[in-house]
Amino acid sequence: MTERKPPGVSFESFVDRQIRKAAERGEFQKLSGFGKPLPDDTAPYDPLWWVKQKMHREGMSALPLALQLRKEAEDAAAAVSGAASESQVRRILGEINTKITEALRRPPPGPPLGLVPFDVEAELARWRKARDPQGA
């Protein structure tokens, strides 16, 4: 338990003494950030910095559902170009098409969705052409 500040002792010297004693006991070495550099402080102050860090750690997003889905559609299109097989292309497009179809049935709040399901056969034809530029 912390001791009380004795009367007649300035607050600053009392605090300094508490810090010195804790350092001598090695209590600062137990802290998770001990020995690590401080985070970059050149960014402008954001009063919600801790909320944003918590959301990042928890894997949450502040984007509206429509914008999240647009980002997922972009990621799916990029994943298709790197897919190794037709079954993988069909799986990737099937997953995103399911989400898009559900969002079209019940439009999410926020900005307009602006998406339509991918044409799997057209995407497969494009994927095949990209893998075989000779057009075999």
PDB file of C-alpha atoms in Angstrom:
ATOM      1  CA  MET A   1       0.000   0.000   0.000  1.00  0.00           C
ATOM      2  CA  THR A   2       1.234   3.499  -0.767  1.00  0.00           C
ATOM      3  CA  GLU A   3       2.200   5.596   2.139  1.00  0.00           C
ATOM      4  CA  ARG A   4       0.634   8.981   2.665  1.00  0.00           C
ATOM      5  CA  LYS A   5       2.482  12.183   1.959  1.00  0.00           C
ATOM      6  CA  PRO A   6       3.889  13.412   5.231  1.00  0.00           C
ATOM      7  CA  PRO A   7       2.970  16.944   6.244  1.00  0.00           C
ATOM      8  CA  GLY A   8       5.574  19.563   5.467  1.00  0.00           C
ATOM      9  CA  VAL A   9       7.089  17.622   2.557  1.00  0.00           C
ATOM     10  CA  SER A  10       6.491  19.043  -0.881  1.00  0.00           C
ATOM     11  CA  PHE A  11       4.400  16.945  -3.197  1.00  0.00           C
ATOM     12  CA  GLU A  12       7.071  16.836  -5.881  1.00  0.00           C
ATOM     13  CA  SER A  13       9.771  15.458  -3.585  1.00  0.00           C
ATOM     14  CA  PHE A  14       7.314  12.926  -2.164  1.00  0.00           C
ATOM     15  CA  VAL A  15       6.486  11.652  -5.643  1.00  0.00           C
ATOM     16  CA  ASP A  16      10.139  11.617  -6.674  1.00  0.00           C
ATOM     17  CA  ARG A  17      10.981   9.518  -3.619  1.00  0.00           C
ATOM     18  CA  GLN A  18       8.175   7.045  -4.410  1.00  0.00           C
ATOM     19  CA  ILE A  19       9.452   6.661  -7.982  1.00  0.00           C
ATOM     20  CA  ARG A  20      13.053   6.191  -6.847  1.00  0.00           C
ATOM     21  CA  LYS A  21      12.085   3.516  -4.302  1.00  0.00           C
ATOM     22  CA  ALA A  22       9.981   1.656  -6.885  1.00  0.00           C
ATOM     23  CA  ALA A  23      12.875   1.765  -9.365  1.00  0.00           C
ATOM     24  CA  GLU A  24      15.259   0.424  -6.706  1.00  0.00           C
ATOM     25  CA  ARG A  25      12.852  -2.460  -6.024  1.00  0.00           C
ATOM     26  CA  GLY A  26      12.812  -3.200  -9.780  1.00  0.00           C
ATOM     27  CA  GLU A  27       9.076  -2.674 -10.129  1.00  0.00           C
ATOM     28  CA  PHE A  28       9.383  -0.835 -13.444  1.00  0.00           C
ATOM     29  CA  GLN A  29      11.123  -3.830 -14.999  1.00  0.00           C
ATOM     30  CA  LYS A  30       7.907  -5.849 -14.599  1.00  0.00           C
ATOM     31  CA  LEU A  31       5.972  -3.491 -16.891  1.00  0.00           C
ATOM     32  CA  SER A  32       5.098  -4.791 -20.360  1.00  0.00           C
ATOM     33  CA  GLY A  33       6.727  -1.873 -22.215  1.00  0.00           C
ATOM     34  CA  PHE A  34       9.975  -1.835 -20.200  1.00  0.00           C
ATOM     35  CA  GLY A  35      12.993  -1.292 -22.445  1.00  0.00           C
ATOM     36  CA  LYS A  36      10.888  -0.604 -25.534  1.00  0.00           C
ATOM     37  CA  PRO A  37      10.844   2.756 -27.324  1.00  0.00           C
ATOM     38  CA  LEU A  38       7.875   5.024 -26.840  1.00  0.00           C
ATOM     39  CA  PRO A  39       5.374   5.129 -29.713  1.00  0.00           C
ATOM     40  CA  ASP A  40       5.725   7.879 -32.314  1.00  0.00           C
ATOM     41  CA  ASP A  41       4.394  11.129 -30.905  1.00  0.00           C
ATOM     42  CA  THR A  42       4.670  13.253 -34.049  1.00  0.00           C
ATOM     43  CA  ALA A  43       1.054  12.589 -35.076  1.00  0.00           C
ATOM     44  CA  PRO A  44      -1.516  15.208 -34.087  1.00  0.00           C
ATOM     45  CA  TYR A  45      -3.363  14.509 -30.857  1.00  0.00           C
ATOM     46  CA  ASP A  46      -6.481  12.370 -31.265  1.00  0.00           C
ATOM     47  CA  PRO A  47      -8.764  12.274 -28.217  1.00  0.00           C
ATOM     48  CA  LEU A  48     -10.128   8.880 -29.324  1.00  0.00           C
ATOM     49  CA  TRP A  49      -6.734   7.216 -29.792  1.00  0.00           C
ATOM     50  CA  TRP A  50      -7.472   4.561 -27.182  1.00  0.00           C
ATOM     51  CA  VAL A  51     -10.828   3.681 -28.790  1.00  0.00           C
ATOM     52  CA  LYS A  52      -9.154   3.226 -32.168  1.00  0.00           C
ATOM     53  CA  GLN A  53      -6.388   1.070 -30.681  1.00  0.00           C
ATOM     54  CA  LYS A  54      -8.949  -1.085 -28.852  1.00  0.00           C
ATOM     55  CA  MET A  55     -10.984  -1.522 -32.043  1.00  0.00           C
ATOM     56  CA  HIS A  56      -7.819  -2.469 -33.938  1.00  0.00           C
ATOM     57  CA  ARG A  57      -6.835  -5.036 -31.287  1.00  0.00           C
ATOM     58  CA  GLU A  58     -10.361  -6.496 -31.297  1.00  0.00           C
ATOM     59  CA  GLY A  59     -10.500  -6.651 -35.092  1.00  0.00           C
ATOM     60  CA  MET A  60     -13.449  -4.280 -35.253  1.00  0.00           C
ATOM     61  CA  SER A  61     -14.159  -1.698 -37.930  1.00  0.00           C
ATOM     62  CA  ALA A  62     -15.806   1.676 -37.799  1.00  0.00           C
ATOM     63  CA  LEU A  63     -16.847   1.486 -41.452  1.00  0.00           C
ATOM     64  CA  PRO A  64     -20.515   1.135 -42.365  1.00  0.00           C
ATOM     65  CA  LEU A  65     -21.484  -2.350 -43.563  1.00  0.00           C
ATOM     66  CA  ALA A  66     -21.795  -1.222 -47.199  1.00  0.00           C
ATOM     67  CA  LEU A  67     -18.230   0.101 -47.227  1.00  0.00           C
ATOM     68  CA  GLN A  68     -16.937  -3.021 -45.469  1.00  0.00           C
ATOM     69  CA  LEU A  69     -18.581  -5.149 -48.136  1.00  0.00           C
ATOM     70  CA  ARG A  70     -17.084  -3.037 -50.928  1.00  0.00           C
ATOM     71  CA  LYS A  71     -13.641  -3.570 -49.392  1.00  0.00           C
ATOM     72  CA  GLU A  72     -14.282  -7.323 -49.106  1.00  0.00           C
ATOM     73  CA  ALA A  73     -15.329  -7.391 -52.780  1.00  0.00           C
ATOM     74  CA  GLU A  74     -12.072  -5.659 -53.760  1.00  0.00           C
ATOM     75  CA  ASP A  75     -10.095  -8.124 -51.650  1.00  0.00           C
ATOM     76  CA  ALA A  76     -11.976 -11.045 -53.235  1.00  0.00           C
ATOM     77  CA  ALA A  77     -11.198  -9.770 -56.731  1.00  0.00           C
ATOM     78  CA  ALA A  78      -7.525  -9.519 -55.778  1.00  0.00           C
ATOM     79  CA  ALA A  79      -7.598 -13.000 -54.235  1.00  0.00           C
ATOM     80  CA  VAL A  80      -9.060 -14.441 -57.447  1.00  0.00           C
ATOM     81  CA  SER A  81      -6.022 -13.298 -59.437  1.00  0.00           C
ATOM     82  CA  GLY A  82      -3.766 -15.170 -57.018  1.00  0.00           C
ATOM     83  CA  ALA A  83      -5.912 -18.299 -56.765  1.00  0.00           C
ATOM     84  CA  ALA A  84      -4.228 -21.606 -57.585  1.00  0.00           C
ATOM     85  CA  SER A  85      -7.248 -23.530 -58.885  1.00  0.00           C
ATOM     86  CA  GLU A  86     -10.732 -23.102 -60.320  1.00  0.00           C
ATOM     87  CA  SER A  87     -12.263 -24.568 -57.170  1.00  0.00           C
ATOM     88  CA  GLN A  88     -10.498 -21.909 -55.115  1.00  0.00           C
ATOM     89  CA  VAL A  89     -11.827 -19.172 -57.452  1.00  0.00           C
ATOM     90  CA  ARG A  90     -15.356 -20.586 -57.123  1.00  0.00           C
ATOM     91  CA  ARG A  91     -15.047 -20.718 -53.314  1.00  0.00           C
ATOM     92  CA  ILE A  92     -13.780 -17.117 -53.054  1.00  0.00           C
ATOM     93  CA  LEU A  93     -16.485 -15.764 -55.368  1.00  0.00           C
ATOM     94  CA  GLY A  94     -19.164 -17.920 -53.770  1.00  0.00           C
ATOM     95  CA  GLU A  95     -18.418 -16.497 -50.312  1.00  0.00           C
ATOM     96  CA  ILE A  96     -18.468 -12.865 -51.426  1.00  0.00           C
ATOM     97  CA  ASN A  97     -21.539 -13.402 -53.642  1.00  0.00           C
ATOM     98  CA  THR A  98     -23.420 -14.802 -50.640  1.00  0.00           C
ATOM     99  CA  LYS A  99     -22.619 -11.671 -48.627  1.00  0.00           C
ATOM    100  CA  ILE A 100     -23.519  -9.342 -51.519  1.00  0.00           C
ATOM    101  CA  THR A 101     -26.820 -11.137 -52.190  1.00  0.00           C
ATOM    102  CA  GLU A 102     -27.762 -10.944 -48.506  1.00  0.00           C
ATOM    103  CA  ALA A 103     -26.935  -7.227 -48.423  1.00  0.00           C
ATOM    104  CA  LEU A 104     -29.031  -6.628 -51.547  1.00  0.00           C
ATOM    105  CA  ARG A 105     -32.006  -8.382 -49.954  1.00  0.00           C
ATOM    106  CA  ARG A 106     -31.797  -6.273 -46.818  1.00  0.00           C
ATOM    107  CA  PRO A 107     -29.873  -3.099 -47.639  1.00  0.00           C
ATOM    108  CA  PRO A 108     -27.607  -2.046 -44.782  1.00  0.00           C
ATOM    109  CA  PRO A 109     -27.821   1.437 -43.290  1.00  0.00           C
ATOM    110  CA  GLY A 110     -25.326   3.938 -44.584  1.00  0.00           C
ATOM    111  CA  PRO A 111     -24.133   4.652 -48.098  1.00  0.00           C
ATOM    112  CA  PRO A 112     -25.621   2.764 -51.053  1.00  0.00           C
ATOM    113  CA  LEU A 113     -24.096  -0.653 -51.600  1.00  0.00           C
ATOM    114  CA  GLY A 114     -23.285  -0.192 -55.287  1.00  0.00           C
ATOM    115  CA  LEU A 115     -22.376  -3.857 -55.777  1.00  0.00           C
ATOM    116  CA  VAL A 116     -23.767  -6.761 -57.769  1.00  0.00           C
ATOM    117  CA  PRO A 117     -22.742 -10.395 -57.351  1.00  0.00           C
ATOM    118  CA  PHE A 118     -19.741 -11.492 -59.389  1.00  0.00           C
ATOM    119  CA  ASP A 119     -20.418 -13.464 -62.575  1.00  0.00           C
ATOM    120  CA  VAL A 120     -18.469 -16.578 -61.604  1.00  0.00           C
ATOM    121  CA  GLU A 121     -18.147 -17.969 -65.153  1.00  0.00           C
ATOM    122  CA  ALA A 122     -16.935 -14.621 -66.554  1.00  0.00           C
ATOM    123  CA  GLU A 123     -14.431 -14.295 -63.708  1.00  0.00           C
ATOM    124  CA  LEU A 124     -13.250 -17.861 -64.327  1.00  0.00           C
ATOM    125  CA  ALA A 125     -12.767 -17.110 -68.027  1.00  0.00           C
ATOM    126  CA  ARG A 126     -10.739 -14.014 -67.094  1.00  0.00           C
ATOM    127  CA  TRP A 127      -8.747 -16.072 -64.572  1.00  0.00           C
ATOM    128  CA  ARG A 128      -8.008 -18.797 -67.161  1.00  0.00           C
ATOM    129  CA  LYS A 129      -6.911 -16.180 -69.714  1.00  0.00           C
ATOM    130  CA  ALA A 130      -4.573 -14.545 -67.182  1.00  0.00           C
ATOM    131  CA  ARG A 131      -2.982 -17.920 -66.400  1.00  0.00           C
ATOM    132  CA  ASP A 132      -2.589 -18.878 -70.073  1.00  0.00           C
ATOM    133  CA  PRO A 133      -1.760 -15.714 -72.030  1.00  0.00           C
ATOM    134  CA  GLN A 134      -1.375 -17.775 -75.255  1.00  0.00           C
ATOM    135  CA  GLY A 135      -5.139 -18.428 -75.179  1.00  0.00           C
ATOM    136  CA  ALA A 136      -4.684 -22.189 -75.610  1.00  0.00           C
TER     137      ALA A 136
END
